[in-house]
Amino acid sequence: MKAIVQDVYGSADVLQLRDIDKPVIGDRDVLVRVRAAGVDPSVWHLMSGSPYLVRVMGFGLRRPNHPVRGWDVAGTVEAVGGQVTQLKPGDDVFGSCDGSFAEYARAAESKVVTKPANLSFEQAAALPTSAVTAVQALRDKGRLVAGQHVLVIGAAGGVGTFAVQIAAAMGAKVTGVCRTTKMDLVRSIGAHDVIDYTREDFTDGTRRFDLILDTGGNRPLTALRRALTPTGTLVLVGGEGGGPLLAGMQRNLGAGLLTLLGKQRLVGMFATVRSADLEYLRKLVVAGDLSPVIDRTFPLPEAPEAVRYLQHGQTRGGKVVITV
């Protein structure tokens, strides 16, 4: 089969299209014939081995332990392991797998669910990592309840476009933050209000929110606290910048310390794709409350260019997807 493989850490130039063997599945795995694969920032973090923390987390100190890139997948089940009970060959599925930038990928049964019939494979591939992150940030870390005022920073991005829709579906009053050219997009997906960060300082304390979801990581925690209600919650999702060891992850440490100083909650998070959350997303899609925003698609041989496109911030809004 053809796959996008890397032998060393580096820029997108290390990604190569090669012929390799199909994955071998275990008893609780399924083999997926990949139709589309989502691209998110974790792809290029693992590609580059930066920050160094990703290397010591089991991904390989000197070179990648798992050479095929990609997590998010949508496709058709080709074969199932002996102990798989919920899926069968021929089922269209979406979820998370080991190496989705390939014609075939191995996925644990617990990481994939049946694809909604009203979504294309490209749309379904956009969901797993980013939409699950939005769900867990709002529901689990943010403890969102209906009627609260929510601010989504980076509302036109991969996680942000899902967070706006999910928060609205949960009954929140949603304000999105983005640049001028993306304001119409954010309004179209359900934001009650949109702030153009190039023209307005939303951290000046004149407006307060019960929950802030920060997907950008570009503003000091002390500034974000000014935009919170006295008992509000700030959830940090990802974030770039910082040093080569931790990059933006040091903000999570600072958030924990600041939480000790008052009644506001500041928490960081790392999402884990689970079948229960994928089912939750599937129900939102079927109900018409959630629709993936696709910025651009690239064919499998152009996967390196897709990663460059995302890494350099060229997206107009939503997700980047690779078609196979």
PDB file of C-alpha atoms in Angstrom:
ATOM      1  CA  MET A   1       0.000   0.000   0.000  1.00  0.00           C
ATOM      2  CA  LYS A   2       1.026   3.635  -0.361  1.00  0.00           C
ATOM      3  CA  ALA A   3       1.632   5.724   2.742  1.00  0.00           C
ATOM      4  CA  ILE A   4       3.251   8.955   3.895  1.00  0.00           C
ATOM      5  CA  VAL A   5       6.312   7.874   5.893  1.00  0.00           C
ATOM      6  CA  GLN A   6       9.072   9.665   7.782  1.00  0.00           C
ATOM      7  CA  ASP A   7      12.360   8.188   9.058  1.00  0.00           C
ATOM      8  CA  VAL A   8      13.699  11.274  10.859  1.00  0.00           C
ATOM      9  CA  TYR A   9      12.335  14.385  12.544  1.00  0.00           C
ATOM     10  CA  GLY A  10      12.300  17.595  10.568  1.00  0.00           C
ATOM     11  CA  SER A  11      10.244  19.838   8.298  1.00  0.00           C
ATOM     12  CA  ALA A  12       7.591  18.606   5.891  1.00  0.00           C
ATOM     13  CA  ASP A  13      10.421  17.630   3.538  1.00  0.00           C
ATOM     14  CA  VAL A  14      10.958  14.465   5.631  1.00  0.00           C
ATOM     15  CA  LEU A  15       7.512  13.166   4.631  1.00  0.00           C
ATOM     16  CA  GLN A  16       7.760  10.732   1.728  1.00  0.00           C
ATOM     17  CA  LEU A  17       5.201   8.748  -0.244  1.00  0.00           C
ATOM     18  CA  ARG A  18       6.260   5.081  -0.246  1.00  0.00           C
ATOM     19  CA  ASP A  19       4.984   1.560  -0.738  1.00  0.00           C
ATOM     20  CA  ILE A  20       4.861  -0.319   2.572  1.00  0.00           C
ATOM     21  CA  ASP A  21       3.095  -3.394   3.937  1.00  0.00           C
ATOM     22  CA  LYS A  22      -0.498  -3.209   5.130  1.00  0.00           C
ATOM     23  CA  PRO A  23      -0.850  -2.982   8.929  1.00  0.00           C
ATOM     24  CA  VAL A  24      -1.370  -6.215  10.820  1.00  0.00           C
ATOM     25  CA  ILE A  25      -4.390  -6.005  13.115  1.00  0.00           C
ATOM     26  CA  GLY A  26      -4.874  -7.520  16.548  1.00  0.00           C
ATOM     27  CA  ASP A  27      -7.911  -9.226  18.045  1.00  0.00           C
ATOM     28  CA  ARG A  28      -9.561  -5.945  19.068  1.00  0.00           C
ATOM     29  CA  ASP A  29      -8.552  -3.960  15.976  1.00  0.00           C
ATOM     30  CA  VAL A  30     -10.108  -3.183  12.626  1.00  0.00           C
ATOM     31  CA  LEU A  31      -8.361  -2.609   9.303  1.00  0.00           C
ATOM     32  CA  VAL A  32      -9.718   0.519   7.653  1.00  0.00           C
ATOM     33  CA  ARG A  33      -9.548   1.266   3.949  1.00  0.00           C
ATOM     34  CA  VAL A  34      -8.806   4.967   4.308  1.00  0.00           C
ATOM     35  CA  ARG A  35     -10.885   7.384   2.265  1.00  0.00           C
ATOM     36  CA  ALA A  36      -9.881  10.619   4.027  1.00  0.00           C
ATOM     37  CA  ALA A  37      -7.574  11.746   6.835  1.00  0.00           C
ATOM     38  CA  GLY A  38      -7.707  14.900   8.923  1.00  0.00           C
ATOM     39  CA  VAL A  39      -4.698  17.148   9.544  1.00  0.00           C
ATOM     40  CA  ASP A  40      -4.228  18.864  12.898  1.00  0.00           C
ATOM     41  CA  PRO A  41      -1.289  20.551  14.682  1.00  0.00           C
ATOM     42  CA  SER A  42      -0.236  17.330  16.425  1.00  0.00           C
ATOM     43  CA  VAL A  43       0.762  15.962  13.002  1.00  0.00           C
ATOM     44  CA  TRP A  44       3.476  18.520  12.497  1.00  0.00           C
ATOM     45  CA  HIS A  45       4.542  18.432  16.148  1.00  0.00           C
ATOM     46  CA  LEU A  46       5.237  14.714  15.745  1.00  0.00           C
ATOM     47  CA  MET A  47       6.765  15.291  12.323  1.00  0.00           C
ATOM     48  CA  SER A  48       9.243  17.809  13.731  1.00  0.00           C
ATOM     49  CA  GLY A  49       9.715  16.185  17.141  1.00  0.00           C
ATOM     50  CA  SER A  50       9.038  19.582  18.724  1.00  0.00           C
ATOM     51  CA  PRO A  51       8.639  20.397  21.515  1.00  0.00           C
ATOM     52  CA  TYR A  52      11.068  17.826  22.875  1.00  0.00           C
ATOM     53  CA  LEU A  53       8.435  16.710  25.345  1.00  0.00           C
ATOM     54  CA  VAL A  54       6.670  14.789  22.564  1.00  0.00           C
ATOM     55  CA  ARG A  55       9.782  12.643  22.107  1.00  0.00           C
ATOM     56  CA  VAL A  56       9.982  11.595  25.750  1.00  0.00           C
ATOM     57  CA  MET A  57       6.265  10.803  25.793  1.00  0.00           C
ATOM     58  CA  GLY A  58       6.971   7.613  23.868  1.00  0.00           C
ATOM     59  CA  PHE A  59       7.078   8.846  20.268  1.00  0.00           C
ATOM     60  CA  GLY A  60      10.810   8.259  19.858  1.00  0.00           C
ATOM     61  CA  LEU A  61      13.839  10.178  21.145  1.00  0.00           C
ATOM     62  CA  ARG A  62      15.942  10.200  17.977  1.00  0.00           C
ATOM     63  CA  ARG A  63      13.468   9.160  15.314  1.00  0.00           C
ATOM     64  CA  PRO A  64       9.717   8.479  15.183  1.00  0.00           C
ATOM     65  CA  ASN A  65       8.653   5.118  16.595  1.00  0.00           C
ATOM     66  CA  HIS A  66       5.578   5.240  14.356  1.00  0.00           C
ATOM     67  CA  PRO A  67       6.744   6.334  10.884  1.00  0.00           C
ATOM     68  CA  VAL A  68       3.320   6.822   9.247  1.00  0.00           C
ATOM     69  CA  ARG A  69       1.752  10.167  10.118  1.00  0.00           C
ATOM     70  CA  GLY A  70      -1.895  10.965  10.756  1.00  0.00           C
ATOM     71  CA  TRP A  71      -4.470  10.207  13.466  1.00  0.00           C
ATOM     72  CA  ASP A  72      -7.895  11.211  12.165  1.00  0.00           C
ATOM     73  CA  VAL A  73      -9.467   8.776   9.735  1.00  0.00           C
ATOM     74  CA  ALA A  74     -12.654   8.086   7.803  1.00  0.00           C
ATOM     75  CA  GLY A  75     -13.067   5.034   5.624  1.00  0.00           C
ATOM     76  CA  THR A  76     -14.511   1.563   5.256  1.00  0.00           C
ATOM     77  CA  VAL A  77     -13.777  -1.454   7.455  1.00  0.00           C
ATOM     78  CA  GLU A  78     -11.810  -3.998   5.419  1.00  0.00           C
ATOM     79  CA  ALA A  79     -11.257  -6.651   8.114  1.00  0.00           C
ATOM     80  CA  VAL A  80     -11.875  -7.128  11.843  1.00  0.00           C
ATOM     81  CA  GLY A  81     -10.040  -8.882  14.649  1.00  0.00           C
ATOM     82  CA  GLY A  82     -11.364 -11.995  16.308  1.00  0.00           C
ATOM     83  CA  GLN A  83     -12.771 -10.191  19.350  1.00  0.00           C
ATOM     84  CA  VAL A  84     -14.376  -7.238  17.539  1.00  0.00           C
ATOM     85  CA  THR A  85     -18.136  -7.192  18.167  1.00  0.00           C
ATOM     86  CA  GLN A  86     -19.421  -3.735  17.203  1.00  0.00           C
ATOM     87  CA  LEU A  87     -18.131  -3.446  13.627  1.00  0.00           C
ATOM     88  CA  LYS A  88     -17.961  -5.610  10.522  1.00  0.00           C
ATOM     89  CA  PRO A  89     -16.360  -5.466   7.072  1.00  0.00           C
ATOM     90  CA  GLY A  90     -18.138  -2.948   4.870  1.00  0.00           C
ATOM     91  CA  ASP A  91     -19.037  -0.528   7.668  1.00  0.00           C
ATOM     92  CA  ASP A  92     -18.177   3.113   7.024  1.00  0.00           C
ATOM     93  CA  VAL A  93     -16.448   4.514  10.088  1.00  0.00           C
ATOM     94  CA  PHE A  94     -14.579   7.527  11.447  1.00  0.00           C
ATOM     95  CA  GLY A  95     -12.296   8.010  14.422  1.00  0.00           C
ATOM     96  CA  SER A  96      -8.656   7.786  15.429  1.00  0.00           C
ATOM     97  CA  CYS A  97      -6.081   5.290  14.202  1.00  0.00           C
ATOM     98  CA  ASP A  98      -2.379   4.545  13.905  1.00  0.00           C
ATOM     99  CA  GLY A  99      -1.188   6.242  10.707  1.00  0.00           C
ATOM    100  CA  SER A 100      -4.088   7.586   8.631  1.00  0.00           C
ATOM    101  CA  PHE A 101      -1.939   9.107   5.855  1.00  0.00           C
ATOM    102  CA  ALA A 102      -2.083   5.788   4.032  1.00  0.00           C
ATOM    103  CA  GLU A 103      -4.329   3.580   1.942  1.00  0.00           C
ATOM    104  CA  TYR A 104      -4.967   1.314   4.942  1.00  0.00           C
ATOM    105  CA  ALA A 105      -4.738   1.917   8.677  1.00  0.00           C
ATOM    106  CA  ARG A 106      -5.106  -0.079  11.868  1.00  0.00           C
ATOM    107  CA  ALA A 107      -7.561   1.232  14.470  1.00  0.00           C
ATOM    108  CA  ALA A 108      -8.688  -0.068  17.839  1.00  0.00           C
ATOM    109  CA  GLU A 109     -12.385  -0.902  17.888  1.00  0.00           C
ATOM    110  CA  SER A 110     -12.716   1.517  20.825  1.00  0.00           C
ATOM    111  CA  LYS A 111     -11.418   4.419  18.705  1.00  0.00           C
ATOM    112  CA  VAL A 112     -13.827   4.324  15.740  1.00  0.00           C
ATOM    113  CA  VAL A 113     -17.611   4.430  15.296  1.00  0.00           C
ATOM    114  CA  THR A 114     -20.057   4.283  12.425  1.00  0.00           C
ATOM    115  CA  LYS A 115     -19.918   7.323  10.132  1.00  0.00           C
ATOM    116  CA  PRO A 116     -23.074   9.465   9.935  1.00  0.00           C
ATOM    117  CA  ALA A 117     -24.750   8.878   6.579  1.00  0.00           C
ATOM    118  CA  ASN A 118     -25.198  12.626   6.067  1.00  0.00           C
ATOM    119  CA  LEU A 119     -21.450  13.301   6.152  1.00  0.00           C
ATOM    120  CA  SER A 120     -18.924  12.758   3.387  1.00  0.00           C
ATOM    121  CA  PHE A 121     -15.727  10.895   4.224  1.00  0.00           C
ATOM    122  CA  GLU A 122     -13.862  14.215   4.057  1.00  0.00           C
ATOM    123  CA  GLN A 123     -16.219  15.821   6.566  1.00  0.00           C
ATOM    124  CA  ALA A 124     -16.071  12.799   8.877  1.00  0.00           C
ATOM    125  CA  ALA A 125     -12.253  12.803   8.812  1.00  0.00           C
ATOM    126  CA  ALA A 126     -12.297  16.395  10.059  1.00  0.00           C
ATOM    127  CA  LEU A 127     -14.119  15.463  13.266  1.00  0.00           C
ATOM    128  CA  PRO A 128     -12.142  13.192  15.590  1.00  0.00           C
ATOM    129  CA  THR A 129      -9.256  15.058  17.237  1.00  0.00           C
ATOM    130  CA  SER A 130     -10.534  18.621  16.903  1.00  0.00           C
ATOM    131  CA  ALA A 131     -14.206  18.001  17.693  1.00  0.00           C
ATOM    132  CA  VAL A 132     -13.439  15.652  20.592  1.00  0.00           C
ATOM    133  CA  THR A 133     -11.076  18.310  21.945  1.00  0.00           C
ATOM    134  CA  ALA A 134     -13.890  20.866  21.773  1.00  0.00           C
ATOM    135  CA  VAL A 135     -16.321  18.530  23.555  1.00  0.00           C
ATOM    136  CA  GLN A 136     -13.942  17.650  26.350  1.00  0.00           C
ATOM    137  CA  ALA A 137     -12.850  21.271  26.776  1.00  0.00           C
ATOM    138  CA  LEU A 138     -16.389  22.625  27.040  1.00  0.00           C
ATOM    139  CA  ARG A 139     -18.215  19.805  28.801  1.00  0.00           C
ATOM    140  CA  ASP A 140     -15.562  18.134  30.956  1.00  0.00           C
ATOM    141  CA  LYS A 141     -12.976  20.812  31.724  1.00  0.00           C
ATOM    142  CA  GLY A 142     -15.201  23.861  31.326  1.00  0.00           C
ATOM    143  CA  ARG A 143     -18.271  22.318  32.990  1.00  0.00           C
ATOM    144  CA  LEU A 144     -20.464  24.308  30.637  1.00  0.00           C
ATOM    145  CA  VAL A 145     -24.163  24.646  31.458  1.00  0.00           C
ATOM    146  CA  ALA A 146     -26.937  26.174  29.389  1.00  0.00           C
ATOM    147  CA  GLY A 147     -27.260  29.938  29.573  1.00  0.00           C
ATOM    148  CA  GLN A 148     -23.609  30.664  30.235  1.00  0.00           C
ATOM    149  CA  HIS A 149     -21.613  33.148  28.174  1.00  0.00           C
ATOM    150  CA  VAL A 150     -18.740  31.468  26.347  1.00  0.00           C
ATOM    151  CA  LEU A 151     -15.822  33.096  24.545  1.00  0.00           C
ATOM    152  CA  VAL A 152     -14.023  30.973  21.918  1.00  0.00           C
ATOM    153  CA  ILE A 153     -10.605  32.379  20.976  1.00  0.00           C
ATOM    154  CA  GLY A 154      -9.573  31.087  17.573  1.00  0.00           C
ATOM    155  CA  ALA A 155     -13.194  30.515  16.611  1.00  0.00           C
ATOM    156  CA  ALA A 156     -12.416  30.002  12.914  1.00  0.00           C
ATOM    157  CA  GLY A 157      -9.797  27.317  13.512  1.00  0.00           C
ATOM    158  CA  GLY A 158     -10.064  23.555  13.582  1.00  0.00           C
ATOM    159  CA  VAL A 159     -11.079  23.230  17.245  1.00  0.00           C
ATOM    160  CA  GLY A 160     -12.761  26.633  17.277  1.00  0.00           C
ATOM    161  CA  THR A 161     -15.308  25.942  14.530  1.00  0.00           C
ATOM    162  CA  PHE A 162     -16.447  22.853  16.413  1.00  0.00           C
ATOM    163  CA  ALA A 163     -16.420  24.609  19.807  1.00  0.00           C
ATOM    164  CA  VAL A 164     -18.709  27.392  18.574  1.00  0.00           C
ATOM    165  CA  GLN A 165     -21.265  24.901  17.282  1.00  0.00           C
ATOM    166  CA  ILE A 166     -21.079  22.529  20.256  1.00  0.00           C
ATOM    167  CA  ALA A 167     -21.344  25.329  22.819  1.00  0.00           C
ATOM    168  CA  ALA A 168     -24.383  26.697  21.002  1.00  0.00           C
ATOM    169  CA  ALA A 169     -25.936  23.216  20.913  1.00  0.00           C
ATOM    170  CA  MET A 170     -25.386  23.006  24.690  1.00  0.00           C
ATOM    171  CA  GLY A 171     -27.408  26.196  25.149  1.00  0.00           C
ATOM    172  CA  ALA A 172     -24.609  28.717  25.656  1.00  0.00           C
ATOM    173  CA  LYS A 173     -24.392  32.290  24.384  1.00  0.00           C
ATOM    174  CA  VAL A 174     -21.291  32.097  22.200  1.00  0.00           C
ATOM    175  CA  THR A 175     -18.904  34.884  21.261  1.00  0.00           C
ATOM    176  CA  GLY A 176     -16.174  34.037  18.781  1.00  0.00           C
ATOM    177  CA  VAL A 177     -12.804  35.733  18.387  1.00  0.00           C
ATOM    178  CA  CYS A 178     -11.128  35.798  14.981  1.00  0.00           C
ATOM    179  CA  ARG A 179      -9.627  38.130  12.400  1.00  0.00           C
ATOM    180  CA  THR A 180     -11.688  40.377  10.125  1.00  0.00           C
ATOM    181  CA  THR A 181     -11.745  38.073   7.104  1.00  0.00           C
ATOM    182  CA  LYS A 182     -13.183  35.174   9.102  1.00  0.00           C
ATOM    183  CA  MET A 183     -15.995  36.945  10.945  1.00  0.00           C
ATOM    184  CA  ASP A 184     -18.712  35.944   8.492  1.00  0.00           C
ATOM    185  CA  LEU A 185     -17.695  32.286   8.782  1.00  0.00           C
ATOM    186  CA  VAL A 186     -17.886  32.363  12.571  1.00  0.00           C
ATOM    187  CA  ARG A 187     -21.320  33.988  12.470  1.00  0.00           C
ATOM    188  CA  SER A 188     -22.532  31.400   9.966  1.00  0.00           C
ATOM    189  CA  ILE A 189     -21.771  28.486  12.307  1.00  0.00           C
ATOM    190  CA  GLY A 190     -23.789  29.844  15.201  1.00  0.00           C
ATOM    191  CA  ALA A 191     -21.850  32.499  17.126  1.00  0.00           C
ATOM    192  CA  HIS A 192     -24.166  35.043  18.739  1.00  0.00           C
ATOM    193  CA  ASP A 193     -21.431  37.691  18.570  1.00  0.00           C
ATOM    194  CA  VAL A 194     -18.017  37.962  16.918  1.00  0.00           C
ATOM    195  CA  ILE A 195     -15.005  40.002  18.040  1.00  0.00           C
ATOM    196  CA  ASP A 196     -12.375  41.113  15.557  1.00  0.00           C
ATOM    197  CA  TYR A 197      -9.175  40.871  17.600  1.00  0.00           C
ATOM    198  CA  THR A 198      -7.370  43.219  15.199  1.00  0.00           C
ATOM    199  CA  ARG A 199      -9.745  46.026  16.210  1.00  0.00           C
ATOM    200  CA  GLU A 200     -10.891  45.264  19.736  1.00  0.00           C
ATOM    201  CA  ASP A 201      -9.089  44.268  22.922  1.00  0.00           C
ATOM    202  CA  PHE A 202     -11.438  41.755  24.474  1.00  0.00           C
ATOM    203  CA  THR A 203      -9.205  41.414  27.553  1.00  0.00           C
ATOM    204  CA  ASP A 204      -9.621  45.003  28.747  1.00  0.00           C
ATOM    205  CA  GLY A 205     -12.175  43.937  31.365  1.00  0.00           C
ATOM    206  CA  THR A 206     -15.221  45.645  29.867  1.00  0.00           C
ATOM    207  CA  ARG A 207     -16.768  42.285  28.927  1.00  0.00           C
ATOM    208  CA  ARG A 208     -16.798  39.200  31.145  1.00  0.00           C
ATOM    209  CA  PHE A 209     -17.440  35.550  30.256  1.00  0.00           C
ATOM    210  CA  ASP A 210     -18.311  32.483  32.324  1.00  0.00           C
ATOM    211  CA  LEU A 211     -16.089  30.276  30.200  1.00  0.00           C
ATOM    212  CA  ILE A 212     -13.211  31.087  27.862  1.00  0.00           C
ATOM    213  CA  LEU A 213     -11.817  28.469  25.506  1.00  0.00           C
ATOM    214  CA  ASP A 214      -8.379  29.600  24.317  1.00  0.00           C
ATOM    215  CA  THR A 215      -7.132  27.691  21.276  1.00  0.00           C
ATOM    216  CA  GLY A 216      -4.600  30.334  20.253  1.00  0.00           C
ATOM    217  CA  GLY A 217      -2.191  30.500  23.167  1.00  0.00           C
ATOM    218  CA  ASN A 218      -0.999  33.991  22.234  1.00  0.00           C
ATOM    219  CA  ARG A 219      -2.207  36.036  25.200  1.00  0.00           C
ATOM    220  CA  PRO A 220      -0.913  36.221  28.779  1.00  0.00           C
ATOM    221  CA  LEU A 221      -2.954  34.371  31.359  1.00  0.00           C
ATOM    222  CA  THR A 222      -3.231  37.545  33.437  1.00  0.00           C
ATOM    223  CA  ALA A 223      -4.899  39.308  30.502  1.00  0.00           C
ATOM    224  CA  LEU A 224      -7.345  36.447  29.899  1.00  0.00           C
ATOM    225  CA  ARG A 225      -8.344  36.482  33.565  1.00  0.00           C
ATOM    226  CA  ARG A 226      -9.623  40.048  33.121  1.00  0.00           C
ATOM    227  CA  ALA A 227     -12.172  38.708  30.620  1.00  0.00           C
ATOM    228  CA  LEU A 228     -13.478  36.101  33.079  1.00  0.00           C
ATOM    229  CA  THR A 229     -16.259  36.530  35.597  1.00  0.00           C
ATOM    230  CA  PRO A 230     -15.030  36.315  39.219  1.00  0.00           C
ATOM    231  CA  THR A 231     -15.806  32.586  39.275  1.00  0.00           C
ATOM    232  CA  GLY A 232     -15.261  31.898  35.570  1.00  0.00           C
ATOM    233  CA  THR A 233     -13.198  29.179  33.939  1.00  0.00           C
ATOM    234  CA  LEU A 234     -10.406  29.422  31.367  1.00  0.00           C
ATOM    235  CA  VAL A 235      -9.594  26.258  29.406  1.00  0.00           C
ATOM    236  CA  LEU A 236      -6.302  26.186  27.504  1.00  0.00           C
ATOM    237  CA  VAL A 237      -6.198  24.048  24.372  1.00  0.00           C
ATOM    238  CA  GLY A 238      -2.801  23.645  22.734  1.00  0.00           C
ATOM    239  CA  GLY A 239      -0.925  26.835  22.037  1.00  0.00           C
ATOM    240  CA  GLU A 240       2.309  27.574  20.286  1.00  0.00           C
ATOM    241  CA  GLY A 241       5.378  29.609  21.147  1.00  0.00           C
ATOM    242  CA  GLY A 242       7.531  29.113  24.222  1.00  0.00           C
ATOM    243  CA  GLY A 243      10.818  27.241  24.372  1.00  0.00           C
ATOM    244  CA  PRO A 244      11.907  24.071  22.556  1.00  0.00           C
ATOM    245  CA  LEU A 245      11.349  21.843  25.582  1.00  0.00           C
ATOM    246  CA  LEU A 246       7.690  22.554  26.420  1.00  0.00           C
ATOM    247  CA  ALA A 247       6.612  25.133  23.797  1.00  0.00           C
ATOM    248  CA  GLY A 248       3.168  26.422  24.810  1.00  0.00           C
ATOM    249  CA  MET A 249       2.662  23.689  27.381  1.00  0.00           C
ATOM    250  CA  GLN A 250       4.261  25.777  30.143  1.00  0.00           C
ATOM    251  CA  ARG A 251       1.044  27.840  30.183  1.00  0.00           C
ATOM    252  CA  ASN A 252      -0.710  24.840  31.699  1.00  0.00           C
ATOM    253  CA  LEU A 253       1.702  24.947  34.623  1.00  0.00           C
ATOM    254  CA  GLY A 254       1.099  28.660  35.093  1.00  0.00           C
ATOM    255  CA  ALA A 255      -2.653  28.111  34.949  1.00  0.00           C
ATOM    256  CA  GLY A 256      -2.501  25.692  37.857  1.00  0.00           C
ATOM    257  CA  LEU A 257      -0.585  28.161  39.992  1.00  0.00           C
ATOM    258  CA  LEU A 258      -2.939  31.068  39.240  1.00  0.00           C
ATOM    259  CA  THR A 259      -5.965  28.923  40.107  1.00  0.00           C
ATOM    260  CA  LEU A 260      -4.625  28.670  43.658  1.00  0.00           C
ATOM    261  CA  LEU A 261      -4.752  32.459  43.997  1.00  0.00           C
ATOM    262  CA  GLY A 262      -8.480  33.046  43.523  1.00  0.00           C
ATOM    263  CA  LYS A 263     -11.919  31.706  42.649  1.00  0.00           C
ATOM    264  CA  GLN A 264     -11.341  31.598  38.902  1.00  0.00           C
ATOM    265  CA  ARG A 265     -10.424  28.224  37.408  1.00  0.00           C
ATOM    266  CA  LEU A 266      -7.601  28.044  34.851  1.00  0.00           C
ATOM    267  CA  VAL A 267      -7.040  24.580  33.423  1.00  0.00           C
ATOM    268  CA  GLY A 268      -5.061  23.002  30.599  1.00  0.00           C
ATOM    269  CA  MET A 269      -6.074  19.884  28.748  1.00  0.00           C
ATOM    270  CA  PHE A 270      -5.011  17.170  26.352  1.00  0.00           C
ATOM    271  CA  ALA A 271      -7.829  15.364  24.590  1.00  0.00           C
ATOM    272  CA  THR A 272      -8.170  11.601  24.282  1.00  0.00           C
ATOM    273  CA  VAL A 273     -10.373  10.207  21.519  1.00  0.00           C
ATOM    274  CA  ARG A 274     -12.954   7.815  22.963  1.00  0.00           C
ATOM    275  CA  SER A 275     -15.811   6.026  21.263  1.00  0.00           C
ATOM    276  CA  ALA A 276     -18.341   7.556  23.676  1.00  0.00           C
ATOM    277  CA  ASP A 277     -17.355  11.057  22.573  1.00  0.00           C
ATOM    278  CA  LEU A 278     -17.366  10.054  18.909  1.00  0.00           C
ATOM    279  CA  GLU A 279     -20.920   8.780  19.393  1.00  0.00           C
ATOM    280  CA  TYR A 280     -21.829  12.082  21.042  1.00  0.00           C
ATOM    281  CA  LEU A 281     -20.504  13.924  17.996  1.00  0.00           C
ATOM    282  CA  ARG A 282     -22.336  11.580  15.645  1.00  0.00           C
ATOM    283  CA  LYS A 283     -25.634  12.388  17.370  1.00  0.00           C
ATOM    284  CA  LEU A 284     -24.978  16.123  17.044  1.00  0.00           C
ATOM    285  CA  VAL A 285     -24.265  15.685  13.339  1.00  0.00           C
ATOM    286  CA  VAL A 286     -27.396  13.601  12.749  1.00  0.00           C
ATOM    287  CA  ALA A 287     -29.486  16.184  14.632  1.00  0.00           C
ATOM    288  CA  GLY A 288     -28.127  18.943  12.427  1.00  0.00           C
ATOM    289  CA  ASP A 289     -26.349  20.727  15.293  1.00  0.00           C
ATOM    290  CA  LEU A 290     -22.809  20.107  14.050  1.00  0.00           C
ATOM    291  CA  SER A 291     -21.320  20.397  10.577  1.00  0.00           C
ATOM    292  CA  PRO A 292     -17.563  20.226   9.891  1.00  0.00           C
ATOM    293  CA  VAL A 293     -16.042  23.216   8.122  1.00  0.00           C
ATOM    294  CA  ILE A 294     -13.536  22.127   5.460  1.00  0.00           C
ATOM    295  CA  ASP A 295     -10.970  24.716   4.466  1.00  0.00           C
ATOM    296  CA  ARG A 296      -9.136  22.710   1.801  1.00  0.00           C
ATOM    297  CA  THR A 297      -8.419  19.144   0.709  1.00  0.00           C
ATOM    298  CA  PHE A 298      -5.181  17.656  -0.631  1.00  0.00           C
ATOM    299  CA  PRO A 299      -4.616  14.265  -2.303  1.00  0.00           C
ATOM    300  CA  LEU A 300      -2.402  11.789  -0.435  1.00  0.00           C
ATOM    301  CA  PRO A 301       0.772  12.487  -2.495  1.00  0.00           C
ATOM    302  CA  GLU A 302       0.477  16.150  -1.505  1.00  0.00           C
ATOM    303  CA  ALA A 303       0.312  15.463   2.230  1.00  0.00           C
ATOM    304  CA  PRO A 304       3.600  17.333   2.878  1.00  0.00           C
ATOM    305  CA  GLU A 305       2.086  20.438   1.299  1.00  0.00           C
ATOM    306  CA  ALA A 306      -1.054  20.004   3.423  1.00  0.00           C
ATOM    307  CA  VAL A 307       1.065  20.006   6.577  1.00  0.00           C
ATOM    308  CA  ARG A 308       2.976  23.093   5.418  1.00  0.00           C
ATOM    309  CA  TYR A 309      -0.312  24.832   4.649  1.00  0.00           C
ATOM    310  CA  LEU A 310      -1.583  24.239   8.186  1.00  0.00           C
ATOM    311  CA  GLN A 311       1.724  24.921   9.913  1.00  0.00           C
ATOM    312  CA  HIS A 312       2.192  28.303   8.250  1.00  0.00           C
ATOM    313  CA  GLY A 313      -1.286  29.508   9.186  1.00  0.00           C
ATOM    314  CA  GLN A 314      -2.586  29.803   5.642  1.00  0.00           C
ATOM    315  CA  THR A 315      -6.037  28.380   6.389  1.00  0.00           C
ATOM    316  CA  ARG A 316      -9.109  30.498   5.729  1.00  0.00           C
ATOM    317  CA  GLY A 317     -11.092  28.683   8.406  1.00  0.00           C
ATOM    318  CA  GLY A 318     -11.934  25.143   9.473  1.00  0.00           C
ATOM    319  CA  LYS A 319     -10.064  21.912   8.804  1.00  0.00           C
ATOM    320  CA  VAL A 320      -7.522  20.649   6.323  1.00  0.00           C
ATOM    321  CA  VAL A 321      -8.213  17.125   5.010  1.00  0.00           C
ATOM    322  CA  ILE A 322      -6.251  14.634   2.913  1.00  0.00           C
ATOM    323  CA  THR A 323      -8.157  12.466   0.437  1.00  0.00           C
ATOM    324  CA  VAL A 324      -7.007   8.921  -0.309  1.00  0.00           C
TER     325      VAL A 324
END
